[in-house]
Coordinates of C-alpha atoms and ligand atoms in Angstrom, one line a residue:
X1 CA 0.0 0.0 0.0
X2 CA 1.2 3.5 -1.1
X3 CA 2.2 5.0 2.3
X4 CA 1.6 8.9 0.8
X5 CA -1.0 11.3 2.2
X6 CA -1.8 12.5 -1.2
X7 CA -4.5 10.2 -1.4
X8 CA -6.4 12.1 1.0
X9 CA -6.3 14.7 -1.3
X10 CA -8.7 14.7 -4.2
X11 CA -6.5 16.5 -6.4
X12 CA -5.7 14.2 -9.6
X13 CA -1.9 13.6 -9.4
X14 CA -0.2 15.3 -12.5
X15 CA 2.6 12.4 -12.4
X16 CA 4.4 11.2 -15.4
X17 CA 5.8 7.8 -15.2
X18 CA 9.5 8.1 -15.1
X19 CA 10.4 7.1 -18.6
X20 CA 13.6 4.8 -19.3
X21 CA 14.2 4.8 -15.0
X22 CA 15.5 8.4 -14.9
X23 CA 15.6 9.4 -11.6
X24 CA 14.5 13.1 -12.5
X25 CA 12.5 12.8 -15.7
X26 CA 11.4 15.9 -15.8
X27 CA 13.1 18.9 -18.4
X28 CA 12.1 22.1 -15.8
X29 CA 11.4 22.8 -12.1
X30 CA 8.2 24.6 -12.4
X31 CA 6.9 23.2 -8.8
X32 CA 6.6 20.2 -6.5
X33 CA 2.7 19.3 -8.3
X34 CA 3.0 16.5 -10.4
X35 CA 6.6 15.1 -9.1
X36 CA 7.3 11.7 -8.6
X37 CA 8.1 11.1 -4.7
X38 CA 11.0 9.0 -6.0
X39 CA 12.4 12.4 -8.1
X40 CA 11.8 14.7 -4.6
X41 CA 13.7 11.8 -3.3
X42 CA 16.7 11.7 -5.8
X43 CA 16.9 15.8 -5.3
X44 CA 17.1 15.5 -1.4
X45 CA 19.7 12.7 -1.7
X46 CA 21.8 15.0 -4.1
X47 CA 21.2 18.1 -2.1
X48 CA 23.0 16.2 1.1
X49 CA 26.5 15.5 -0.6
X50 CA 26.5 19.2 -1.4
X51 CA 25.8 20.0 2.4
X52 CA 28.9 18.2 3.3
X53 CA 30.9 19.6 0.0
X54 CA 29.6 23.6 1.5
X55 CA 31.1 23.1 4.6
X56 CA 34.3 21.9 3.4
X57 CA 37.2 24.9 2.6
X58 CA 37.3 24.6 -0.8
X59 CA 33.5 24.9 -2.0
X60 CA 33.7 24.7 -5.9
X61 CA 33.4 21.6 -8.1
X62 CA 33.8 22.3 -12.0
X63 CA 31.1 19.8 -13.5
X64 CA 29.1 22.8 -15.1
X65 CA 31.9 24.5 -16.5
X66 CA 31.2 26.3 -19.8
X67 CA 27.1 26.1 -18.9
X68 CA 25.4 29.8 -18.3
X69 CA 22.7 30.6 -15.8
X70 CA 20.8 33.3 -16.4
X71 CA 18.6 34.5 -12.8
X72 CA 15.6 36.7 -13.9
X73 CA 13.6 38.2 -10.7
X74 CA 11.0 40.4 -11.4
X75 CA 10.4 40.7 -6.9
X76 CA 12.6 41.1 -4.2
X77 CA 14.4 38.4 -2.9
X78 CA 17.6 38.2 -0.5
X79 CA 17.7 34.4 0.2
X80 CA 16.7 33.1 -3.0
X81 CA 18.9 35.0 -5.3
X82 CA 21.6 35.1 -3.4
X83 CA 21.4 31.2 -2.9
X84 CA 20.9 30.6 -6.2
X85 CA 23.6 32.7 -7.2
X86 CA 25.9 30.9 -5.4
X87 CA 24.9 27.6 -5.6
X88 CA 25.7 28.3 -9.9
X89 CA 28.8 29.6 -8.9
X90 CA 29.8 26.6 -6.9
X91 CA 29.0 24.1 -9.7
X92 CA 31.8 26.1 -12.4
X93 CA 28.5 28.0 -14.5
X94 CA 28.6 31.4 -15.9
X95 CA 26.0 32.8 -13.2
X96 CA 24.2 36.2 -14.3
X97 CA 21.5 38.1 -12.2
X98 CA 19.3 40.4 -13.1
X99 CA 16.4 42.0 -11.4
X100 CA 13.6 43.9 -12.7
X101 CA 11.1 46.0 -11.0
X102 CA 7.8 44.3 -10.7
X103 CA 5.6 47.1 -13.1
X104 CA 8.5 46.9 -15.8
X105 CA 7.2 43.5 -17.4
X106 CA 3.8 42.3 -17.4
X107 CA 2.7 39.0 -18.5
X108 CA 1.2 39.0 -22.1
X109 CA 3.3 39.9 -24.9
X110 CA 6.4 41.3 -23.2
X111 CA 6.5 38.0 -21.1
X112 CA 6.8 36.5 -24.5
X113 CA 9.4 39.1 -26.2
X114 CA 11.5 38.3 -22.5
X115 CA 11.6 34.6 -23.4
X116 CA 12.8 34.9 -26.7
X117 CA 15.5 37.6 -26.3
X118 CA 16.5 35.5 -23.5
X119 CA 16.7 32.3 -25.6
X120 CA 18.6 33.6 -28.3
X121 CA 21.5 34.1 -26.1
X122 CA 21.3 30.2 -25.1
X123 CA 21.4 29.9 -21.5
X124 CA 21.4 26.4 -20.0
X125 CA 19.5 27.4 -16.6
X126 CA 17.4 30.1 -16.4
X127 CA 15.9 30.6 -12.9
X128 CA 12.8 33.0 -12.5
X129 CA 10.9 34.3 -9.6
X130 CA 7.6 36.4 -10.8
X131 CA 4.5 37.6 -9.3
X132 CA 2.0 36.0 -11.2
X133 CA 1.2 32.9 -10.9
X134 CA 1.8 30.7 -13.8
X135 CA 4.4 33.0 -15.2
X136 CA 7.2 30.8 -14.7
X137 CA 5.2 28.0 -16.5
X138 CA 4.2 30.5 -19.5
X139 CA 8.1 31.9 -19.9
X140 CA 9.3 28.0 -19.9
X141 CA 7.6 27.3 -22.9
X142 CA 9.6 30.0 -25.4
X143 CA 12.6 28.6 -23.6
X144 CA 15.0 25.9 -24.8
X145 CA 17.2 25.4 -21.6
X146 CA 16.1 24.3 -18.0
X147 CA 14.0 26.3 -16.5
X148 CA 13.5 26.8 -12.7
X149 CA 10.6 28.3 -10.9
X150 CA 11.9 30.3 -8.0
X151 CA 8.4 31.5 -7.0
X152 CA 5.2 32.5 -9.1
X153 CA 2.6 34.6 -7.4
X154 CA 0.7 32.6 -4.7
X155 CA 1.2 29.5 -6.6
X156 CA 4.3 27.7 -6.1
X157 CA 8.3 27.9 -4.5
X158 CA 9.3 24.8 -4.9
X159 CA 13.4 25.1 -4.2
X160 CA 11.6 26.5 -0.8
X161 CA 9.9 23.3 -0.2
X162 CA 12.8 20.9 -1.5
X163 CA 14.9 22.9 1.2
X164 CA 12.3 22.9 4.1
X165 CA 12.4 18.8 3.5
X166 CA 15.9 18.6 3.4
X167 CA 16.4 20.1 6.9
X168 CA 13.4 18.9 8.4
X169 CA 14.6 14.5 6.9
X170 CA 18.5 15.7 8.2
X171 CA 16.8 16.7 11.7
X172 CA 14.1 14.0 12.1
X173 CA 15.4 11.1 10.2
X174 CA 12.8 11.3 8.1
X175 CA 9.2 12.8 6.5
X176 CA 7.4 10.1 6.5
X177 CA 4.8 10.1 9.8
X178 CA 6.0 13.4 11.3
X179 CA 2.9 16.2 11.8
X180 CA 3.8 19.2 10.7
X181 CA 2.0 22.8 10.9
X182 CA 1.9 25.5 8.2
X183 CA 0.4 28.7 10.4
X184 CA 0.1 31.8 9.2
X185 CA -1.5 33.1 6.1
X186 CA -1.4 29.9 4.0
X187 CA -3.5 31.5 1.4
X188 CA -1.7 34.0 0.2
X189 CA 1.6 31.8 0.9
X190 CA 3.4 30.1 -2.4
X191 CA 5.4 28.4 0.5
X192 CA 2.8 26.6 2.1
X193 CA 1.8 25.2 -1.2
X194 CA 4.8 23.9 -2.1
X195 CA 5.0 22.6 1.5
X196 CA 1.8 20.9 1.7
X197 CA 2.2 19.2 -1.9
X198 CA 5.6 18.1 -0.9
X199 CA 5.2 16.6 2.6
X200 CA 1.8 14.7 1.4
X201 CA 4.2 12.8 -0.8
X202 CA 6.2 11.9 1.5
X203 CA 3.8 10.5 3.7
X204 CA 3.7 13.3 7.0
X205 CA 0.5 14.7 8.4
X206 CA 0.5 18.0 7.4
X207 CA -2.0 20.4 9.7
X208 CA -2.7 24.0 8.6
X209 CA -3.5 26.6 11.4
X210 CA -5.0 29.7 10.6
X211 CA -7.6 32.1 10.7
X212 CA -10.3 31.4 8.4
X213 CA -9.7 34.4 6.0
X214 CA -6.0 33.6 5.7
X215 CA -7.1 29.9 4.3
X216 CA -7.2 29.4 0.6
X217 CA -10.6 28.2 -0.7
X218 CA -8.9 25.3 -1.8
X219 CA -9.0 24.0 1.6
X220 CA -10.6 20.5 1.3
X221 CA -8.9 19.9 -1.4
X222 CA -5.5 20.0 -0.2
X223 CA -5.5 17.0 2.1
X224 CA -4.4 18.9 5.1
X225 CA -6.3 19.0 8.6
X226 CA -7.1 22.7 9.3
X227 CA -7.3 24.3 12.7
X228 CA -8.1 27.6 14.3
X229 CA -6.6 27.6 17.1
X230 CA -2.9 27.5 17.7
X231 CA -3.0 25.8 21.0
X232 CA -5.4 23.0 19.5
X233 CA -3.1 22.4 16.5
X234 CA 0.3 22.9 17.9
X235 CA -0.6 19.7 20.1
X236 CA 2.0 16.8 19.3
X237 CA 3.6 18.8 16.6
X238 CA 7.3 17.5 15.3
X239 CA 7.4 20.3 13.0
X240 CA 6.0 24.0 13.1
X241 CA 6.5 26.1 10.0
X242 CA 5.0 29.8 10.5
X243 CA 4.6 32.1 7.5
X244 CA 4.9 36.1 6.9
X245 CA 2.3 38.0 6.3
X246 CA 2.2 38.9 2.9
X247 CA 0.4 41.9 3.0
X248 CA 2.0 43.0 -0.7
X249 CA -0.7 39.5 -1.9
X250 CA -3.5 41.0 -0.1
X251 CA -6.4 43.4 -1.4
X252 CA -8.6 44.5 1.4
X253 CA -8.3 43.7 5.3
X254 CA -8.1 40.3 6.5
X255 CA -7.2 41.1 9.8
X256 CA -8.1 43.3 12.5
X257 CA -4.8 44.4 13.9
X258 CA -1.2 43.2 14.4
X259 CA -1.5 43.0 17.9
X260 CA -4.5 40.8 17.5
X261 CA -2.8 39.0 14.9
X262 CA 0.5 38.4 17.7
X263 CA -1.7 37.7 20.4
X264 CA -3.5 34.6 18.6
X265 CA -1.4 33.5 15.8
X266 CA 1.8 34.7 16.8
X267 CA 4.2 31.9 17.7
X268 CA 5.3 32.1 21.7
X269 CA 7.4 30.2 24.3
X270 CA 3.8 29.1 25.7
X271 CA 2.0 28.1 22.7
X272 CA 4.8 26.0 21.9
X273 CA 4.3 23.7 25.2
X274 CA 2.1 21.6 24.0
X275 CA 4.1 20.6 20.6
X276 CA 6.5 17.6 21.1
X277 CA 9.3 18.7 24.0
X278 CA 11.9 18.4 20.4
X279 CA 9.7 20.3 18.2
X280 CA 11.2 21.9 15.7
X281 CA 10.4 25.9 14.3
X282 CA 10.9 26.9 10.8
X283 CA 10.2 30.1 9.0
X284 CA 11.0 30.6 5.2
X285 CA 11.8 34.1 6.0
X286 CA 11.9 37.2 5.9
X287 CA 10.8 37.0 9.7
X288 CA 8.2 39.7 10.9
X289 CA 9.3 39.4 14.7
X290 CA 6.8 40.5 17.2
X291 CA 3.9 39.3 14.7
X292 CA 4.0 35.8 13.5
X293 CA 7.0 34.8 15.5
X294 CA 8.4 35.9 18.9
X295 CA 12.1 36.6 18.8
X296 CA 12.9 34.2 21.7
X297 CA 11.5 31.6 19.7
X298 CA 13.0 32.6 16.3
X299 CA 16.4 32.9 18.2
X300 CA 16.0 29.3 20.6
X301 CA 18.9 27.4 18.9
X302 CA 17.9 24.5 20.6
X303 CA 14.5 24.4 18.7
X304 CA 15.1 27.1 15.7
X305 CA 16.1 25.7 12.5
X306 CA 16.2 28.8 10.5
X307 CA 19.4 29.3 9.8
X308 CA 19.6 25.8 8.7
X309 CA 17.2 26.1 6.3
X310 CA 19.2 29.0 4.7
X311 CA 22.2 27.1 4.5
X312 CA 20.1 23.7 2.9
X313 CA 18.9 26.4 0.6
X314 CA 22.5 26.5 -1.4
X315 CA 22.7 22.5 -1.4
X316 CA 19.0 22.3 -2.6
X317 CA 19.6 24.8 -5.3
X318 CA 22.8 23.1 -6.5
X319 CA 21.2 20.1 -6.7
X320 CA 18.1 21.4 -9.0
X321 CA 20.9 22.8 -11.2
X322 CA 23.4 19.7 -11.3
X323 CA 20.1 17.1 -12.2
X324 CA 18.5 19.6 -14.5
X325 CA 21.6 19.7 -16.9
X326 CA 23.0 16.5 -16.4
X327 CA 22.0 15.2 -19.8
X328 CA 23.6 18.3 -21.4
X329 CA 26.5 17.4 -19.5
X330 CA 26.7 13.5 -20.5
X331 CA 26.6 15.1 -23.6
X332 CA 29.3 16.9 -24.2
X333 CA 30.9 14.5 -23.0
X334 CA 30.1 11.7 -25.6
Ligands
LIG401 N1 10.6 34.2 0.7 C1 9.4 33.5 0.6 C2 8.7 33.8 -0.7 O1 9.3 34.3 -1.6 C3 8.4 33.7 1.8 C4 8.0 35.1 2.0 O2 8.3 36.0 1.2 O3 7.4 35.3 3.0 O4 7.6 33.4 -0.9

């Protein structure tokens, strides 16, 4: 018997079979939807011999040497970037960034004209964060070379995801049969999305706790258990994931106040008693301290895995590069 949770969702699985026994038989990274478990699997497994490589002195390998990476963000972005930058850099590509103000390019015809200037300089990676969702999808069909969603809209972040696994299977041994909360405001959250799509594959329990206007209408769909309290669903929690408001998503008031938002939703010290004595607390940043998370609990390196989850952000994003062109590589090499 399949041991993964997606079952309980009534979503139709988008899978493709693996053809020919590739372990990653897939040409982009648009998002976790429609992945094979054993493909999440083979990206995590990759994504942990690059820990250990990152931590060593000498950081570079040169097995994408002569490849170009072209990083096209039309948001703001520290971690992502940045991590994405580096992880290129640390596998020998040509790494070039470029960010664009969100009103310069709108999807439509410009989207289009982007694609094909873009193409014509023959990049082997392009990685794009956007904030419509579906524009990552729409740009990877002009394109020729790998392309890798580094967030659309509300709709997916899937290195995010990838990288929330990693440290959460190096932490807990595993996914499979841990519960795990998503709190915050899920439904404007391409981060819980990812999450939830991701951990139902693997087989945890995956509980979302939130006020009912911060839920996507989705809901029932997702295969998620949905709370609205935090006590009530922090109870027995391995993992607690809390999410930023992201108020530049939002049209129109969804909350009353911030202080209202801290006092119920914000994660504290005493909230947190009733989670598992190991629990541990994630956050995708940026951090809003004082409104979904309380510092001391941000800053608890006993419990806080934060800056982990930066760190597994390099490994995850080298990985995603290094599987995505490994057939251009075997190729040259022929
Ligand atoms: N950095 C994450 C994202 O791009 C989470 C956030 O912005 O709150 O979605």
């Amino acid at each position: 018997m399949s041991t993964h949770s997606t079952e309980q969702s009534s979503y139709p699985r988008a899978d493709v079979d693996p053809p020919s026994g590739q372990l990653f038989p897939y040409k982009h990274l648009l998002g976790i939807w429609g992945l094979d478990p054993t493909a999440i699997k083979h990206l995590l497994d990759t994504a942990d011999g690059y820990v250990e490589q990152n931590r060593q002195a000498k950081k570079s390998t040169a097995i994408c040497n002569g490849l170009t990476q072209i990083n096209l963000f039309f948001e703001n972005s520290t971690r992502t970037l940045m991590s994405f930058e580096i992880a290129g850099k640390r596998l020998g590509l040509d790494t070039i960034s470029m960010s664009t103000g969100t009103s310069s390019i709108k999807k439509g015809e410009t989207m289009l004209d982007t694609a094909a200037t873009l193409n014509a300089m023959h990049p082997d990676v392009l990685v794009m964060r956007h904030g419509d969702s579906g524009a990552v999808k729409l740009l990877s069909e002009k394109m020729d070379c790998a392309v890798i969603n580094a967030g659309d809209g509300r709709s997916e972040h899937p290195t995010q995801a990838l990288l929330d696994a990693l440290t959460i299977r190096r932490r807990k041994g595993s996914i499979h049969g841990q519960t795990i909360v998503i709190s915050g405001d899920v439904a404007h959250s391409r981060v819980a999305r990812s999450n939830i799509y991701l951990l139902n594959a693997m087989g945890a329990r995956v509980r979302l706790v939130a006020p009912p206007t911060l839920l996507p209408c989705d809901v029932d769909r997702l295969g998620v258990e949905v709370f609205h309290r935090m006590e009530d669903g922090l109870e027995g929690a391995d993992v607690v994931m809390m999410l930023r408001l992201q108020n530049e998503r939002m049209q129109g008031a969804f909350l009353p106040s911030l202080r209202e938002y801290y006092r119920f939703w914000g994660l504290t010290r005493e909230k947190l008693t009733v989670a598992k004595d190991d629990v541990l607390v994630m956050h995708p940043g940026p951090m809003n301290r004082g409104v979904e998370i309380a510092s001391d609990v941000a800053d608890d390196l006993d419990r806080s895995a934060i800056e982990e989850q930066v760190e597994m952000g390099v490994a995850v994003r080298m990985a995603c590069i290094d599987v995505l062109t490994k057939d251009l590589r075997s190729g040259d090499a022929s």
